[in-house]
mmCIF file of C-alpha atoms in Angstrom:
data_model
loop_
_atom_site.group_PDB
_atom_site.id
_atom_site.type_symbol
_atom_site.label_atom_id
_atom_site.label_comp_id
_atom_site.label_asym_id
_atom_site.label_seq_id
_atom_site.Cartn_x
_atom_site.Cartn_y
_atom_site.Cartn_z
ATOM 1 C CA MET Y 188 -19.757 -13.436 -32.088
ATOM 2 C CA THR Y 189 -20.479 -15.118 -28.936
ATOM 3 C CA SER Y 190 -19.883 -12.596 -25.959
ATOM 4 C CA ASN Y 191 -19.016 -14.564 -22.375
ATOM 5 C CA HIS Y 192 -18.133 -12.589 -19.475
ATOM 6 C CA VAL Y 193 -15.279 -13.760 -17.092
ATOM 7 C CA SER Y 194 -15.724 -13.709 -13.847
ATOM 8 C CA ILE Y 195 -12.548 -13.129 -10.578
ATOM 9 C CA ASP Y 196 -12.793 -17.095 -9.987
ATOM 10 C CA THR Y 197 -11.775 -17.785 -13.875
ATOM 11 C CA LEU Y 198 -8.051 -18.899 -12.418
ATOM 12 C CA PRO Y 199 -7.393 -20.937 -9.046
ATOM 13 C CA ALA Y 200 -7.379 -17.763 -6.455
ATOM 14 C CA GLU Y 201 -3.558 -18.813 -5.735
ATOM 15 C CA GLU Y 202 -2.656 -18.675 -9.848
ATOM 16 C CA ALA Y 203 -4.411 -15.237 -9.577
ATOM 17 C CA ALA Y 204 -3.074 -14.243 -6.698
ATOM 18 C CA ASN Y 205 0.952 -15.130 -7.675
ATOM 19 C CA TRP Y 206 0.225 -13.506 -11.291
ATOM 20 C CA LEU Y 207 -1.052 -10.436 -9.805
ATOM 21 C CA GLN Y 208 1.139 -10.085 -7.384
ATOM 22 C CA SER Y 209 4.197 -10.132 -10.264
ATOM 23 C CA HIS Y 210 2.405 -7.671 -12.077
ATOM 24 C CA LEU Y 211 1.816 -5.484 -9.197
ATOM 25 C CA THR Y 212 5.896 -5.575 -8.048
ATOM 26 C CA THR Y 213 6.904 -4.595 -11.312
ATOM 27 C CA TRP Y 214 4.405 -1.799 -12.322
ATOM 28 C CA THR Y 215 5.550 -0.346 -8.686
ATOM 29 C CA ALA Y 216 8.481 -0.628 -8.895
ATOM 30 C CA TYR Y 217 8.325 0.815 -12.114
ATOM 31 C CA ALA Y 218 6.565 4.209 -11.189
ATOM 32 C CA CYS Y 219 9.228 4.483 -8.378
ATOM 33 C CA ALA Y 220 11.511 4.493 -11.283
ATOM 34 C CA LEU Y 221 10.169 7.285 -13.397
ATOM 35 C CA ALA Y 222 9.247 9.254 -10.331
ATOM 36 C CA GLN Y 223 12.996 9.005 -9.326
ATOM 37 C CA GLN Y 224 14.325 10.141 -13.261
ATOM 38 C CA GLY Y 225 11.604 12.708 -13.103
ATOM 39 C CA LYS Y 226 13.655 14.178 -10.018
ATOM 40 C CA LEU Y 227 10.225 14.095 -8.104
ATOM 41 C CA SER Y 228 10.375 13.257 -4.023
ATOM 42 C CA PRO Y 229 8.745 10.399 -3.117
ATOM 43 C CA GLU Y 230 6.294 12.542 -1.803
ATOM 44 C CA ASP Y 231 5.386 14.212 -4.652
ATOM 45 C CA ALA Y 232 5.286 11.276 -6.764
ATOM 46 C CA ALA Y 233 2.526 10.036 -4.120
ATOM 47 C CA ARG Y 234 0.677 13.018 -4.402
ATOM 48 C CA LEU Y 235 1.088 12.947 -7.961
ATOM 49 C CA PHE Y 236 -0.005 9.173 -8.563
ATOM 50 C CA MET Y 237 -3.080 10.168 -5.793
ATOM 51 C CA GLN Y 238 -3.786 13.053 -8.152
ATOM 52 C CA PRO Y 239 -6.625 11.464 -9.840
ATOM 53 C CA VAL Y 240 -7.841 9.738 -6.895
ATOM 54 C CA SER Y 241 -10.914 11.534 -5.056
ATOM 55 C CA LEU Y 242 -10.051 12.601 -1.377
ATOM 56 C CA THR Y 243 -11.800 14.885 0.334
ATOM 57 C CA ALA Y 244 -12.407 15.156 4.295
ATOM 58 C CA GLY Y 245 -14.354 12.654 5.655
ATOM 59 C CA GLU Y 246 -15.444 12.335 9.449
ATOM 60 C CA GLN Y 247 -13.435 10.710 12.579
ATOM 61 C CA ALA Y 248 -12.777 7.135 11.986
ATOM 62 C CA ASP Y 249 -14.012 4.793 14.722
ATOM 63 C CA ALA Y 250 -12.613 1.382 16.116
ATOM 64 C CA GLN Y 251 -14.984 -0.554 13.268
ATOM 65 C CA VAL Y 252 -13.508 1.578 10.407
ATOM 66 C CA LEU Y 253 -10.407 1.789 11.892
ATOM 67 C CA GLU Y 254 -10.118 -2.199 11.917
ATOM 68 C CA ARG Y 255 -11.826 -2.308 8.204
ATOM 69 C CA GLN Y 256 -9.152 -0.334 6.772
ATOM 70 C CA ALA Y 257 -5.683 -2.035 8.409
ATOM 71 C CA ARG Y 258 -7.686 -5.299 7.051
ATOM 72 C CA GLN Y 259 -7.999 -3.868 3.536
ATOM 73 C CA SER Y 260 -4.316 -2.728 3.531
ATOM 74 C CA ALA Y 261 -2.879 -6.057 4.791
ATOM 75 C CA THR Y 262 -4.841 -7.848 2.051
ATOM 76 C CA VAL Y 263 -3.462 -5.248 -0.694
ATOM 77 C CA MET Y 264 -0.054 -6.269 0.810
ATOM 78 C CA VAL Y 265 -1.015 -9.639 0.717
ATOM 79 C CA LEU Y 266 -1.698 -9.272 -2.820
ATOM 80 C CA MET Y 267 2.017 -7.427 -3.399
ATOM 81 C CA HIS Y 268 3.938 -9.571 -1.298
ATOM 82 C CA GLY Y 269 2.501 -12.809 -0.361
ATOM 83 C CA ALA Y 270 0.718 -14.132 2.515
ATOM 84 C CA SER Y 271 3.701 -15.722 4.059
ATOM 85 C CA ASN Y 272 5.466 -12.107 4.032
ATOM 86 C CA VAL Y 273 2.475 -10.317 5.797
ATOM 87 C CA SER Y 274 1.086 -9.676 9.476
ATOM 88 C CA LEU Y 275 -1.516 -7.759 10.732
ATOM 89 C CA GLU Y 276 -1.779 -6.998 14.610
ATOM 90 C CA ARG Y 277 -3.565 -5.530 16.667
ATOM 91 C CA GLU Y 278 -1.730 -3.447 19.685
ATOM 92 C CA ASP Y 279 -4.310 -1.271 22.045
ATOM 93 C CA ASP Y 280 -5.959 0.616 19.972
ATOM 94 C CA SER Y 281 -4.152 0.501 16.678
ATOM 95 C CA TRP Y 282 -3.181 -1.920 13.972
ATOM 96 C CA LEU Y 283 0.699 -2.543 13.108
ATOM 97 C CA LEU Y 284 1.100 -4.369 9.300
ATOM 98 C CA LYS Y 285 4.340 -6.035 8.588
ATOM 99 C CA ALA Y 286 5.317 -6.435 4.806
ATOM 100 C CA ALA Y 287 8.624 -8.253 3.719
ATOM 101 C CA LEU Y 288 9.561 -6.635 0.763
ATOM 102 C CA GLY Y 289 12.109 -8.807 -0.410
ATOM 103 C CA VAL Y 290 10.778 -9.696 -4.201
ATOM 104 C CA LEU Y 291 9.372 -5.768 -4.878
ATOM 105 C CA ARG Y 292 13.700 -4.728 -3.332
ATOM 106 C CA ASP Y 293 14.541 -7.198 -6.167
ATOM 107 C CA HIS Y 294 12.299 -5.254 -8.830
ATOM 108 C CA LEU Y 295 13.280 -1.787 -7.614
ATOM 109 C CA ASP Y 296 17.058 -3.022 -7.294
ATOM 110 C CA SER Y 297 16.697 -3.487 -11.347
ATOM 111 C CA TRP Y 298 15.946 0.112 -11.596
ATOM 112 C CA HIS Y 299 18.609 1.149 -9.261
ATOM 113 C CA VAL Y 300 15.491 2.278 -7.037
ATOM 114 C CA GLU Y 301 16.213 1.839 -2.872
ATOM 115 C CA LEU Y 302 13.505 0.360 -0.941
ATOM 116 C CA ALA Y 303 13.414 3.762 1.347
ATOM 117 C CA PHE Y 304 12.629 5.672 -2.065
ATOM 118 C CA PHE Y 305 9.251 3.179 -1.878
ATOM 119 C CA ALA Y 306 8.693 3.417 1.700
ATOM 120 C CA HIS Y 307 8.163 6.996 1.868
ATOM 121 C CA TRP Y 308 6.211 6.849 -1.506
ATOM 122 C CA LEU Y 309 3.589 3.943 0.408
ATOM 123 C CA ASN Y 310 3.580 6.463 3.286
ATOM 124 C CA GLU Y 311 2.470 9.991 1.540
ATOM 125 C CA GLN Y 312 -0.056 7.738 -0.581
ATOM 126 C CA ALA Y 313 -1.551 6.226 2.586
ATOM 127 C CA ARG Y 314 -1.479 9.657 5.068
ATOM 128 C CA LEU Y 315 -3.243 11.346 2.332
ATOM 129 C CA VAL Y 316 -5.893 7.922 2.132
ATOM 130 C CA GLY Y 317 -5.599 8.119 6.176
ATOM 131 C CA LEU Y 318 -6.686 12.033 6.039
ATOM 132 C CA ALA Y 319 -9.943 11.547 4.165
ATOM 133 C CA LYS Y 320 -10.736 8.748 5.908
ATOM 134 C CA GLY Y 321 -10.217 9.854 9.874
ATOM 135 C CA ILE Y 322 -6.812 7.390 9.868
ATOM 136 C CA ASP Y 323 -3.137 7.759 10.874
ATOM 137 C CA TYR Y 324 -0.677 6.009 8.944
ATOM 138 C CA THR Y 325 3.098 5.960 10.306
ATOM 139 C CA THR Y 326 5.156 3.883 7.783
ATOM 140 C CA TRP Y 327 8.809 2.950 8.540
ATOM 141 C CA LEU Y 328 11.202 0.050 7.081
ATOM 142 C CA GLU Y 329 13.487 -1.806 9.503
ATOM 143 C CA GLY Y 330 15.834 -3.699 7.031
ATOM 144 C CA ASP Y 331 13.499 -4.917 4.138
ATOM 145 C CA VAL Y 332 10.843 -5.421 6.504
ATOM 146 C CA LEU Y 333 7.724 -2.253 5.696
ATOM 147 C CA HIS Y 334 5.780 -1.672 9.145
ATOM 148 C CA MET Y 335 2.806 0.481 9.434
ATOM 149 C CA ARG Y 336 0.465 1.543 11.867
ATOM 150 C CA LEU Y 337 -2.864 2.462 11.773
ATOM 151 C CA SER Y 338 -4.506 4.732 14.223
ATOM 152 C CA LEU Y 339 -7.360 6.769 14.664
ATOM 153 C CA LEU Y 340 -6.731 10.564 14.081
ATOM 154 C CA GLU Y 341 -7.344 13.567 16.883
ATOM 155 C CA ALA Y 342 -10.896 14.817 16.479
ATOM 156 C CA GLY Y 343 -9.184 18.160 15.761
ATOM 157 C CA GLN Y 344 -7.056 16.458 13.068
ATOM 158 C CA VAL Y 345 -9.135 15.428 10.133
#
């Protein structure tokens, strides 16, 4: 029997991203639906979801760490929502990430989950990750567009 290792570039990048987007949005909507059916708040659901992730308080982030975290967050959003639906801009000492959530909204609607539930769920996950990295995440919705501002936490907040 021959064993062949499969590399990440087995599929063309665009095809792989489209396939991944479909799966990520479906599983995210499903996780939110299960949490809602279990009568969990979005914040409690996020904390349960993040339980297996080791998050320990880290050091105070600097501008370089903040930029890297903003770009990583934007990459995840691109994988979930498509590059044409995501923007990232630097605003003074913070970064603003915007993602149009139309496809995810459709998946959430099929399970009777409000887009606001997802936004609160994601905000709590991001808050937990940010605390460990010295970064403040603030997330809000404007219509179907998720806004996420990343900024450095004050020294006493870490």
